[in-house]
Amino acid sequence: MKKILTQEEKFLQMTQTPIPSLICRLSVPTIISMMVTSLYNMADTFFVGQISTSATAAVGVVFSLMAVIQALGFTFGHGSGNYMARALGSRETKTAGEMAATGFFSALIVSAVLAVLGLIFLDPLVRMLGATETILPHARAYAGYILIGMPWMVAALTLNNQIRYQGNAFYAMCGIASGAVLNVVLDPLFIFTFDMGVGGAALATILSQFVSFCILLANTYRGGNIPIRLRNFKPSLEYYRQIARGGLPSFYRQGLASAATIFLNLAAGPYGDAAIAAMGIVNRVSMFASSAMLGFGQGFQPVCGFNYGAKLYHRVQKAFWFCVKVAVGFLAAFAVIEFLFAPQIVAIFRKDDADVIQIGATALRFQCITLPLTSWIVICNMMCQTIGKAFKASVLAMARQGLFFLPLIWLLPHLVGLTGVQISQPVSDFCSFLLAVPMGVSVLQEMRRDQEHLDAQNREA
């Protein structure tokens, strides 16, 4: 049976356990959580891919709506979770409890309002996301169900991140993984057995996410986690300022991912439904490839938050370099495998369409070239966000799929046609890496100076 730690024991664990073993222990559940989360869309794409190319493209179109949902969940989850980790590192448990409730209930209210607006303007919404006339009926069916489930999907992501930032990634994993497994079971049942088509895939997703939400909410009362209590809901300007400070980088990152998907669909549109479907598949495969690395980095975040709050800056730096080294090695190995077997990977999702396979395999191979570079970008972003460097975290969050990708996806297709669509993301990743290097180094140098100043004070004392 898993031992339940007190807040004091957890503080000692997070601030004294050797960095490699601590991060590995926290990372295993987050890696599993991230990979199974990506399976939601991977499963939908796989089963919907057996219907038609237009249906496959519809899932790709609505993927940008899923990115908005993730943006909201990560904004409230990372914003409140970052603050909670620093508060717990400073042993301010009451404040952490108020932030947990404020982040959760705010996420629930905001997402419910947006869901109602989305359902009212459903057709204009899916057209804006990039649906063509042939894709529109499938996209409408898929997006309608997703909007119905939006409130608990956002709330589940918020809870998942709050629990993870408290150093209890195991409980976060249990909630996410259970929903993912259920989704894989329900997808073929609703799509084929009940003959619901694309709408069945979306219904399976929102029911599975509801199960995850219920388990995650129950888990806030277990394992030494801070429970969600209505009486702790304290909507104040200061708490929302802290949520914005820690969460806006996630909003920029995920929100721009949504915008990037929309513009990617629009750029691929002139080349037919096959191009839209192919780039949608590549997006999901790339997400799955990076999910393990993101999970590993998320094991770093509570370590970073606790130790930064406790002013143990040397441990933050050591944790950062450990994560970068491991992530680079992992992504390099993954990139080689994807490059060699790109056609076979794409064919898993749409084996009966040669155009989808050819377009998707080429795009996937281009992305493999720069995949290892994203380790530095993401870990730097996570570090800046967790320690409250909001400006730098926001710039890094906007870089890959905003500052660089959006201009490139507009420019490159005009210059080199379909190849421009396929290379926009890897070129953006390379530019983002060049930006992230000096920003990450400057933060590390600042922490090194702070550590030297503390050491000097301790010697004088």
Short mmCIF file of C-alpha atoms in Angstrom, two decimals:
data_model
loop_
_atom_site.label_atom_id
_atom_site.label_comp_id
_atom_site.label_asym_id
_atom_site.label_seq_id
_atom_site.Cartn_x
_atom_site.Cartn_y
_atom_site.Cartn_z
CA MET A 1 0.00 0.00 0.00
CA LYS A 2 1.26 3.45 -0.90
CA LYS A 3 2.43 5.35 2.20
CA ILE A 4 0.59 8.61 2.85
CA LEU A 5 3.06 11.39 3.63
CA THR A 6 2.35 14.30 5.95
CA GLN A 7 3.05 17.82 4.65
CA GLU A 8 6.28 17.91 6.68
CA GLU A 9 7.44 14.54 5.33
CA LYS A 10 6.62 15.66 1.81
CA PHE A 11 8.64 18.85 2.29
CA LEU A 12 11.64 16.84 3.45
CA GLN A 13 11.25 14.42 0.57
CA MET A 14 11.14 17.19 -2.03
CA THR A 15 14.06 19.15 -0.59
CA GLN A 16 16.45 16.38 0.54
CA THR A 17 16.01 13.32 -1.71
CA PRO A 18 18.80 13.01 -4.33
CA ILE A 19 17.69 14.75 -7.53
CA PRO A 20 17.92 11.87 -10.06
CA SER A 21 15.94 9.40 -7.95
CA LEU A 22 13.39 12.05 -6.92
CA ILE A 23 12.70 13.20 -10.48
CA CYS A 24 12.54 9.64 -11.78
CA ARG A 25 10.09 8.70 -9.04
CA LEU A 26 7.86 11.68 -9.81
CA SER A 27 8.28 11.36 -13.57
CA VAL A 28 7.05 7.80 -14.05
CA PRO A 29 3.41 8.67 -13.20
CA THR A 30 3.55 11.93 -15.19
CA ILE A 31 5.05 10.19 -18.22
CA ILE A 32 2.23 7.65 -18.09
CA SER A 33 -0.31 10.47 -17.62
CA MET A 34 0.99 12.42 -20.62
CA MET A 35 1.18 9.39 -22.87
CA VAL A 36 -2.29 8.16 -22.04
CA THR A 37 -3.66 11.70 -22.43
CA SER A 38 -2.32 11.75 -25.98
CA LEU A 39 -4.05 8.41 -26.51
CA TYR A 40 -7.43 10.16 -26.31
CA ASN A 41 -6.90 11.80 -29.68
CA MET A 42 -4.72 8.96 -31.00
CA ALA A 43 -7.54 6.50 -30.37
CA ASP A 44 -10.11 8.78 -32.00
CA THR A 45 -7.87 9.25 -35.02
CA PHE A 46 -7.26 5.51 -35.36
CA PHE A 47 -10.90 4.43 -35.20
CA VAL A 48 -12.26 7.41 -37.16
CA GLY A 49 -9.59 6.73 -39.79
CA GLN A 50 -11.53 3.58 -40.69
CA ILE A 51 -14.54 5.69 -41.75
CA SER A 52 -13.13 8.07 -44.39
CA THR A 53 -10.42 10.62 -45.14
CA SER A 54 -12.88 13.48 -44.51
CA ALA A 55 -13.78 12.02 -41.12
CA THR A 56 -10.08 11.73 -40.24
CA ALA A 57 -9.58 15.34 -41.31
CA ALA A 58 -12.50 16.40 -39.09
CA VAL A 59 -10.73 15.09 -36.00
CA GLY A 60 -7.69 17.09 -37.08
CA VAL A 61 -9.81 20.21 -37.48
CA VAL A 62 -11.41 19.88 -34.04
CA PHE A 63 -7.99 19.20 -32.54
CA SER A 64 -7.56 22.97 -32.30
CA LEU A 65 -10.66 23.10 -30.07
CA MET A 66 -9.10 20.42 -27.89
CA ALA A 67 -6.01 22.65 -27.69
CA VAL A 68 -8.20 25.48 -26.37
CA ILE A 69 -9.59 23.14 -23.71
CA GLN A 70 -6.07 22.15 -22.75
CA ALA A 71 -5.06 25.81 -22.72
CA LEU A 72 -7.75 26.63 -20.15
CA GLY A 73 -7.03 23.55 -18.04
CA PHE A 74 -3.29 24.20 -18.05
CA THR A 75 -3.78 27.93 -17.37
CA PHE A 76 -5.78 27.33 -14.20
CA GLY A 77 -3.92 24.13 -13.31
CA HIS A 78 -0.38 25.39 -13.84
CA GLY A 79 -1.19 28.85 -12.51
CA SER A 80 -2.68 27.59 -9.25
CA GLY A 81 -0.34 24.58 -9.05
CA ASN A 82 2.85 26.63 -9.42
CA TYR A 83 1.71 28.89 -6.61
CA MET A 84 0.70 25.92 -4.47
CA ALA A 85 4.12 24.29 -4.88
CA ARG A 86 5.93 27.47 -3.81
CA ALA A 87 3.49 27.97 -0.92
CA LEU A 88 4.02 24.40 0.30
CA GLY A 89 7.78 24.90 -0.06
CA SER A 90 7.37 27.91 2.23
CA ARG A 91 5.05 25.84 4.50
CA GLU A 92 1.95 28.01 3.88
CA THR A 93 -0.62 25.20 3.73
CA LYS A 94 -3.71 27.38 4.28
CA THR A 95 -2.81 29.64 1.38
CA ALA A 96 -2.21 26.62 -0.84
CA GLY A 97 -5.69 25.29 0.02
CA GLU A 98 -7.35 28.57 -0.92
CA MET A 99 -5.50 28.66 -4.21
CA ALA A 100 -6.52 25.07 -5.00
CA ALA A 101 -10.23 25.86 -4.58
CA THR A 102 -9.98 29.19 -6.40
CA GLY A 103 -8.24 27.65 -9.39
CA PHE A 104 -10.65 24.71 -9.61
CA PHE A 105 -13.97 26.58 -9.32
CA SER A 106 -12.79 29.39 -11.60
CA ALA A 107 -11.86 26.84 -14.27
CA LEU A 108 -15.27 25.20 -13.99
CA ILE A 109 -17.17 28.50 -14.33
CA VAL A 110 -15.15 29.96 -17.21
CA SER A 111 -15.23 26.75 -19.27
CA ALA A 112 -19.00 26.35 -18.78
CA VAL A 113 -19.64 29.84 -20.14
CA LEU A 114 -17.38 29.25 -23.16
CA ALA A 115 -19.01 25.87 -23.84
CA VAL A 116 -22.48 27.45 -24.04
CA LEU A 117 -21.20 30.12 -26.45
CA GLY A 118 -19.50 27.45 -28.58
CA LEU A 119 -22.70 25.41 -28.88
CA ILE A 120 -24.71 28.48 -29.86
CA PHE A 121 -22.26 29.34 -32.65
CA LEU A 122 -21.27 25.78 -33.56
CA ASP A 123 -21.29 26.04 -37.38
CA PRO A 124 -19.30 29.30 -37.59
CA LEU A 125 -16.89 27.85 -35.04
CA VAL A 126 -16.00 24.68 -36.98
CA ARG A 127 -15.71 26.66 -40.22
CA MET A 128 -13.30 29.01 -38.49
CA LEU A 129 -11.29 25.99 -37.33
CA GLY A 130 -10.71 25.07 -40.99
CA ALA A 131 -13.53 22.69 -41.92
CA THR A 132 -14.28 22.42 -45.65
CA GLU A 133 -17.75 21.58 -46.97
CA THR A 134 -16.93 17.85 -47.08
CA ILE A 135 -15.42 17.92 -43.58
CA LEU A 136 -18.12 20.15 -42.01
CA PRO A 137 -20.74 17.47 -41.11
CA HIS A 138 -18.13 15.30 -39.37
CA ALA A 139 -16.53 18.28 -37.60
CA ARG A 140 -19.92 19.55 -36.41
CA ALA A 141 -20.79 16.15 -34.89
CA TYR A 142 -17.42 15.82 -33.17
CA ALA A 143 -17.18 19.39 -31.85
CA GLY A 144 -20.76 19.40 -30.49
CA TYR A 145 -20.08 16.60 -28.03
CA ILE A 146 -16.66 17.99 -27.09
CA LEU A 147 -18.23 21.33 -26.15
CA ILE A 148 -20.80 19.57 -23.94
CA GLY A 149 -17.96 17.92 -22.03
CA MET A 150 -15.76 21.01 -21.95
CA PRO A 151 -16.44 22.07 -18.31
CA TRP A 152 -15.38 18.79 -16.72
CA MET A 153 -12.55 18.33 -19.23
CA VAL A 154 -11.03 21.69 -18.21
CA ALA A 155 -11.68 21.00 -14.52
CA ALA A 156 -10.02 17.56 -14.79
CA LEU A 157 -6.88 19.08 -16.31
CA THR A 158 -6.82 21.68 -13.54
CA LEU A 159 -7.06 19.01 -10.83
CA ASN A 160 -4.47 16.84 -12.54
CA ASN A 161 -1.91 19.64 -12.49
CA GLN A 162 -2.71 20.75 -8.95
CA ILE A 163 -2.20 17.22 -7.64
CA ARG A 164 1.00 16.83 -9.66
CA TYR A 165 2.48 20.09 -8.35
CA GLN A 166 1.97 18.82 -4.80
CA GLY A 167 4.35 15.97 -5.58
CA ASN A 168 1.58 13.35 -5.81
CA ALA A 169 1.84 12.45 -9.49
CA PHE A 170 0.67 8.88 -8.76
CA TYR A 171 -2.82 10.10 -7.84
CA ALA A 172 -2.93 12.36 -10.88
CA MET A 173 -1.94 9.43 -13.10
CA CYS A 174 -4.70 7.21 -11.73
CA GLY A 175 -7.39 9.68 -12.76
CA ILE A 176 -6.02 10.35 -16.24
CA ALA A 177 -5.10 6.75 -17.08
CA SER A 178 -8.49 5.34 -16.10
CA GLY A 179 -10.25 7.69 -18.50
CA ALA A 180 -7.85 6.90 -21.34
CA VAL A 181 -8.37 3.16 -21.00
CA LEU A 182 -12.13 3.63 -20.96
CA ASN A 183 -11.92 5.82 -24.07
CA VAL A 184 -10.16 3.08 -26.05
CA VAL A 185 -12.94 0.64 -25.07
CA LEU A 186 -15.83 3.02 -25.82
CA ASP A 187 -14.53 4.34 -29.16
CA PRO A 188 -15.25 1.24 -31.30
CA LEU A 189 -18.46 0.58 -29.35
CA PHE A 190 -19.97 4.00 -30.12
CA ILE A 191 -18.47 4.47 -33.59
CA PHE A 192 -19.24 1.05 -35.08
CA THR A 193 -21.57 -0.95 -32.83
CA PHE A 194 -23.95 1.97 -32.18
CA ASP A 195 -23.22 3.38 -35.66
CA MET A 196 -22.63 6.92 -34.33
CA GLY A 197 -19.66 7.65 -36.58
CA VAL A 198 -17.44 10.61 -35.68
CA GLY A 199 -19.91 11.79 -33.02
CA GLY A 200 -19.46 8.46 -31.25
CA ALA A 201 -15.73 9.09 -30.92
CA ALA A 202 -16.39 12.45 -29.29
CA LEU A 203 -19.06 11.00 -26.97
CA ALA A 204 -16.60 8.31 -25.88
CA THR A 205 -14.05 11.02 -25.15
CA ILE A 206 -16.28 13.19 -22.98
CA LEU A 207 -17.66 10.23 -21.00
CA SER A 208 -14.14 8.99 -20.38
CA GLN A 209 -13.03 12.45 -19.32
CA PHE A 210 -15.97 12.66 -16.91
CA VAL A 211 -14.78 9.47 -15.22
CA SER A 212 -11.28 10.98 -14.98
CA PHE A 213 -12.75 14.14 -13.47
CA CYS A 214 -14.62 12.21 -10.76
CA ILE A 215 -11.56 10.15 -9.83
CA LEU A 216 -9.28 13.20 -9.72
CA LEU A 217 -11.72 15.12 -7.54
CA ALA A 218 -11.92 12.16 -5.14
CA ASN A 219 -8.12 11.92 -5.12
CA THR A 220 -7.78 15.45 -3.75
CA TYR A 221 -8.97 13.93 -0.47
CA ARG A 222 -6.34 11.18 -0.52
CA GLY A 223 -2.60 10.76 -0.22
CA GLY A 224 -1.96 13.96 1.72
CA ASN A 225 -3.32 16.12 -1.11
CA ILE A 226 -5.01 19.43 -0.41
CA PRO A 227 -8.78 18.82 -0.75
CA ILE A 228 -11.04 20.99 -2.88
CA ARG A 229 -13.51 22.73 -0.55
CA LEU A 230 -16.08 25.34 -1.57
CA ARG A 231 -15.43 27.35 1.58
CA ASN A 232 -11.82 27.84 0.44
CA PHE A 233 -12.96 29.47 -2.82
CA LYS A 234 -11.51 32.98 -2.41
CA PRO A 235 -11.80 34.84 -5.72
CA SER A 236 -9.48 37.79 -5.22
CA LEU A 237 -7.38 39.98 -7.49
CA GLU A 238 -4.20 38.72 -5.83
CA TYR A 239 -5.01 35.06 -6.39
CA TYR A 240 -6.02 35.71 -10.00
CA ARG A 241 -2.83 37.69 -10.51
CA GLN A 242 -0.84 34.69 -9.27
CA ILE A 243 -2.85 32.30 -11.48
CA ALA A 244 -2.19 34.56 -14.46
CA ARG A 245 1.49 34.83 -13.58
CA GLY A 246 1.98 31.08 -13.46
CA GLY A 247 -0.69 30.06 -15.96
CA LEU A 248 -0.55 32.53 -18.84
CA PRO A 249 2.56 30.91 -20.34
CA SER A 250 0.53 27.69 -20.60
CA PHE A 251 -2.38 29.62 -22.09
CA TYR A 252 -0.10 31.20 -24.67
CA ARG A 253 1.49 27.85 -25.48
CA GLN A 254 -1.73 25.88 -25.80
CA GLY A 255 -3.77 28.74 -27.22
CA LEU A 256 -1.21 29.30 -29.93
CA ALA A 257 -1.18 25.55 -30.54
CA SER A 258 -4.86 25.91 -31.33
CA ALA A 259 -4.21 28.86 -33.63
CA ALA A 260 -1.33 26.99 -35.24
CA THR A 261 -3.59 24.01 -35.97
CA ILE A 262 -6.20 26.28 -37.54
CA PHE A 263 -3.64 27.97 -39.78
CA LEU A 264 -2.06 24.61 -40.57
CA ASN A 265 -5.45 23.27 -41.71
CA LEU A 266 -6.05 26.40 -43.79
CA ALA A 267 -2.58 26.16 -45.35
CA ALA A 268 -3.06 22.46 -46.13
CA GLY A 269 -6.61 22.99 -47.44
CA PRO A 270 -5.63 23.92 -51.04
CA TYR A 271 -3.92 20.52 -51.32
CA GLY A 272 -7.11 18.60 -50.45
CA ASP A 273 -8.59 16.63 -47.57
CA ALA A 274 -5.66 14.20 -47.78
CA ALA A 275 -3.22 16.96 -46.82
CA ILE A 276 -5.41 18.09 -43.90
CA ALA A 277 -5.77 14.49 -42.70
CA ALA A 278 -2.03 13.82 -43.09
CA MET A 279 -0.97 16.88 -41.08
CA GLY A 280 -3.57 16.04 -38.42
CA ILE A 281 -2.06 12.57 -38.08
CA VAL A 282 1.46 14.01 -37.88
CA ASN A 283 0.31 16.40 -35.14
CA ARG A 284 -0.94 13.50 -33.05
CA VAL A 285 2.11 11.34 -33.64
CA SER A 286 4.39 14.25 -32.75
CA MET A 287 2.36 14.89 -29.61
CA PHE A 288 2.69 11.27 -28.60
CA ALA A 289 6.44 11.36 -29.28
CA SER A 290 6.91 14.41 -27.08
CA SER A 291 4.44 13.35 -24.36
CA ALA A 292 6.99 11.17 -22.58
CA MET A 293 9.49 14.02 -22.58
CA LEU A 294 6.84 16.43 -21.32
CA GLY A 295 5.91 13.97 -18.59
CA PHE A 296 9.54 13.72 -17.57
CA GLY A 297 9.76 17.50 -17.46
CA GLN A 298 6.60 17.65 -15.37
CA GLY A 299 8.34 15.46 -12.83
CA PHE A 300 10.85 18.31 -12.64
CA GLN A 301 8.29 21.04 -11.95
CA PRO A 302 7.25 20.16 -8.37
CA VAL A 303 10.94 19.62 -7.52
CA CYS A 304 11.69 23.01 -9.03
CA GLY A 305 8.81 24.74 -7.23
CA PHE A 306 9.43 23.24 -3.78
CA ASN A 307 13.18 23.88 -3.85
CA TYR A 308 12.91 27.36 -5.32
CA GLY A 309 10.38 28.23 -2.59
CA ALA A 310 12.82 26.81 -0.02
CA LYS A 311 15.68 28.85 -1.62
CA LEU A 312 17.64 25.70 -2.49
CA TYR A 313 18.70 27.08 -5.86
CA HIS A 314 21.52 24.60 -6.36
CA ARG A 315 18.98 21.76 -6.38
CA VAL A 316 16.88 23.56 -8.99
CA GLN A 317 19.91 23.89 -11.27
CA LYS A 318 20.94 20.29 -10.76
CA ALA A 319 17.41 19.11 -11.55
CA PHE A 320 17.31 21.25 -14.70
CA TRP A 321 20.50 19.82 -16.19
CA PHE A 322 19.52 16.26 -15.31
CA CYS A 323 16.21 16.65 -17.16
CA VAL A 324 17.77 18.26 -20.23
CA LYS A 325 20.36 15.51 -20.63
CA VAL A 326 17.84 12.68 -20.28
CA ALA A 327 15.28 14.38 -22.56
CA VAL A 328 17.81 15.00 -25.35
CA GLY A 329 18.86 11.36 -25.34
CA PHE A 330 15.30 10.07 -25.33
CA LEU A 331 14.06 12.36 -28.11
CA ALA A 332 17.08 11.63 -30.29
CA ALA A 333 16.37 7.89 -30.07
CA PHE A 334 12.67 8.43 -30.72
CA ALA A 335 13.41 10.66 -33.71
CA VAL A 336 15.56 7.98 -35.34
CA ILE A 337 12.78 5.40 -34.99
CA GLU A 338 10.13 7.76 -36.36
CA PHE A 339 12.34 8.79 -39.28
CA LEU A 340 13.00 5.20 -40.32
CA PHE A 341 9.40 4.01 -40.03
CA ALA A 342 7.48 7.20 -40.92
CA PRO A 343 5.33 5.66 -43.72
CA GLN A 344 4.37 2.68 -41.59
CA ILE A 345 3.46 4.96 -38.65
CA VAL A 346 1.19 7.18 -40.77
CA ALA A 347 -0.37 4.11 -42.43
CA ILE A 348 -1.60 2.90 -39.02
CA PHE A 349 -4.18 5.69 -39.09
CA ARG A 350 -5.09 5.81 -42.80
CA LYS A 351 -3.68 2.79 -44.63
CA ASP A 352 -6.06 2.99 -47.61
CA ASP A 353 -5.02 6.46 -48.82
CA ALA A 354 -1.58 6.64 -50.48
CA ASP A 355 -1.66 10.46 -50.62
CA VAL A 356 -2.18 10.73 -46.86
CA ILE A 357 0.74 8.33 -46.24
CA GLN A 358 3.10 10.12 -48.62
CA ILE A 359 2.33 13.64 -47.35
CA GLY A 360 2.33 12.58 -43.71
CA ALA A 361 5.54 10.53 -43.86
CA THR A 362 7.47 13.42 -45.41
CA ALA A 363 6.18 15.89 -42.79
CA LEU A 364 6.96 13.48 -39.95
CA ARG A 365 10.54 13.00 -41.15
CA PHE A 366 11.10 16.74 -41.31
CA GLN A 367 9.89 17.08 -37.73
CA CYS A 368 12.22 14.32 -36.56
CA ILE A 369 15.23 16.44 -37.54
CA THR A 370 14.57 19.09 -34.89
CA LEU A 371 12.74 16.95 -32.31
CA PRO A 372 15.70 16.68 -29.86
CA LEU A 373 16.00 20.50 -29.74
CA THR A 374 12.56 20.79 -28.16
CA SER A 375 13.92 19.30 -24.93
CA TRP A 376 15.84 22.50 -24.13
CA ILE A 377 12.90 24.70 -25.17
CA VAL A 378 10.36 22.86 -23.04
CA ILE A 379 12.49 22.37 -19.90
CA CYS A 380 13.53 26.05 -19.99
CA ASN A 381 9.90 27.05 -20.35
CA MET A 382 8.89 24.82 -17.43
CA MET A 383 11.64 26.20 -15.21
CA CYS A 384 10.80 29.85 -15.92
CA GLN A 385 7.09 29.25 -15.43
CA THR A 386 7.50 27.35 -12.16
CA ILE A 387 9.79 29.89 -10.49
CA GLY A 388 7.60 32.84 -11.52
CA LYS A 389 9.64 34.28 -14.41
CA ALA A 390 6.42 35.11 -16.20
CA PHE A 391 7.80 37.23 -19.04
CA LYS A 392 10.49 34.80 -20.12
CA ALA A 393 8.14 31.86 -19.69
CA SER A 394 5.52 33.60 -21.82
CA VAL A 395 7.98 34.42 -24.60
CA LEU A 396 9.24 30.83 -24.71
CA ALA A 397 5.67 29.51 -24.59
CA MET A 398 4.68 31.68 -27.56
CA ALA A 399 7.78 30.96 -29.62
CA ARG A 400 7.28 27.51 -31.17
CA GLN A 401 3.71 27.80 -32.40
CA GLY A 402 3.23 31.53 -32.32
CA LEU A 403 6.10 33.93 -32.80
CA PHE A 404 7.80 31.73 -35.38
CA PHE A 405 5.27 29.16 -36.61
CA LEU A 406 2.42 31.50 -37.59
CA PRO A 407 4.56 33.71 -39.88
CA LEU A 408 6.24 30.62 -41.34
CA ILE A 409 3.00 28.74 -42.10
CA TRP A 410 1.82 31.83 -43.97
CA LEU A 411 5.10 32.48 -45.84
CA LEU A 412 6.60 29.09 -46.68
CA PRO A 413 3.63 27.56 -48.56
CA HIS A 414 3.69 30.61 -50.85
CA LEU A 415 7.36 29.97 -51.54
CA VAL A 416 7.62 26.18 -51.83
CA GLY A 417 4.03 24.90 -51.88
CA LEU A 418 3.09 21.79 -49.90
CA THR A 419 6.69 21.38 -48.73
CA GLY A 420 6.30 24.71 -46.95
CA VAL A 421 3.39 23.27 -44.96
CA GLN A 422 5.49 20.24 -44.06
CA ILE A 423 8.61 22.13 -42.92
CA SER A 424 7.00 25.05 -41.04
CA GLN A 425 7.06 23.32 -37.63
CA PRO A 426 10.68 22.06 -37.73
CA VAL A 427 11.94 25.46 -38.94
CA SER A 428 9.97 27.08 -36.12
CA ASP A 429 11.49 24.64 -33.61
CA PHE A 430 15.00 25.54 -34.73
CA CYS A 431 14.32 29.28 -34.38
CA SER A 432 12.76 28.71 -30.95
CA PHE A 433 15.84 26.81 -29.81
CA LEU A 434 18.08 29.73 -30.79
CA LEU A 435 15.87 32.02 -28.69
CA ALA A 436 15.65 29.65 -25.71
CA VAL A 437 19.40 29.15 -25.25
CA PRO A 438 20.30 32.68 -24.01
CA MET A 439 17.08 33.00 -22.02
CA GLY A 440 17.62 29.72 -20.18
CA VAL A 441 21.29 30.45 -19.51
CA SER A 442 20.46 33.88 -18.03
CA VAL A 443 18.00 32.35 -15.53
CA LEU A 444 20.52 29.68 -14.50
CA GLN A 445 23.19 32.33 -13.97
CA GLU A 446 20.81 34.39 -11.85
CA MET A 447 20.08 31.37 -9.63
CA ARG A 448 23.80 30.63 -9.34
CA ARG A 449 24.40 34.19 -8.08
CA ASP A 450 21.50 33.90 -5.62
CA GLN A 451 22.92 30.62 -4.29
CA GLU A 452 26.38 32.15 -3.87
CA HIS A 453 24.85 35.10 -1.98
CA LEU A 454 22.98 32.74 0.38
CA ASP A 455 26.09 30.65 0.94
CA ALA A 456 28.02 33.78 1.83
CA GLN A 457 25.34 34.83 4.31
CA ASN A 458 25.36 31.40 5.91
CA ARG A 459 29.13 31.48 6.32
CA GLU A 460 28.97 34.88 7.97
CA ALA A 461 26.24 33.67 10.33
#
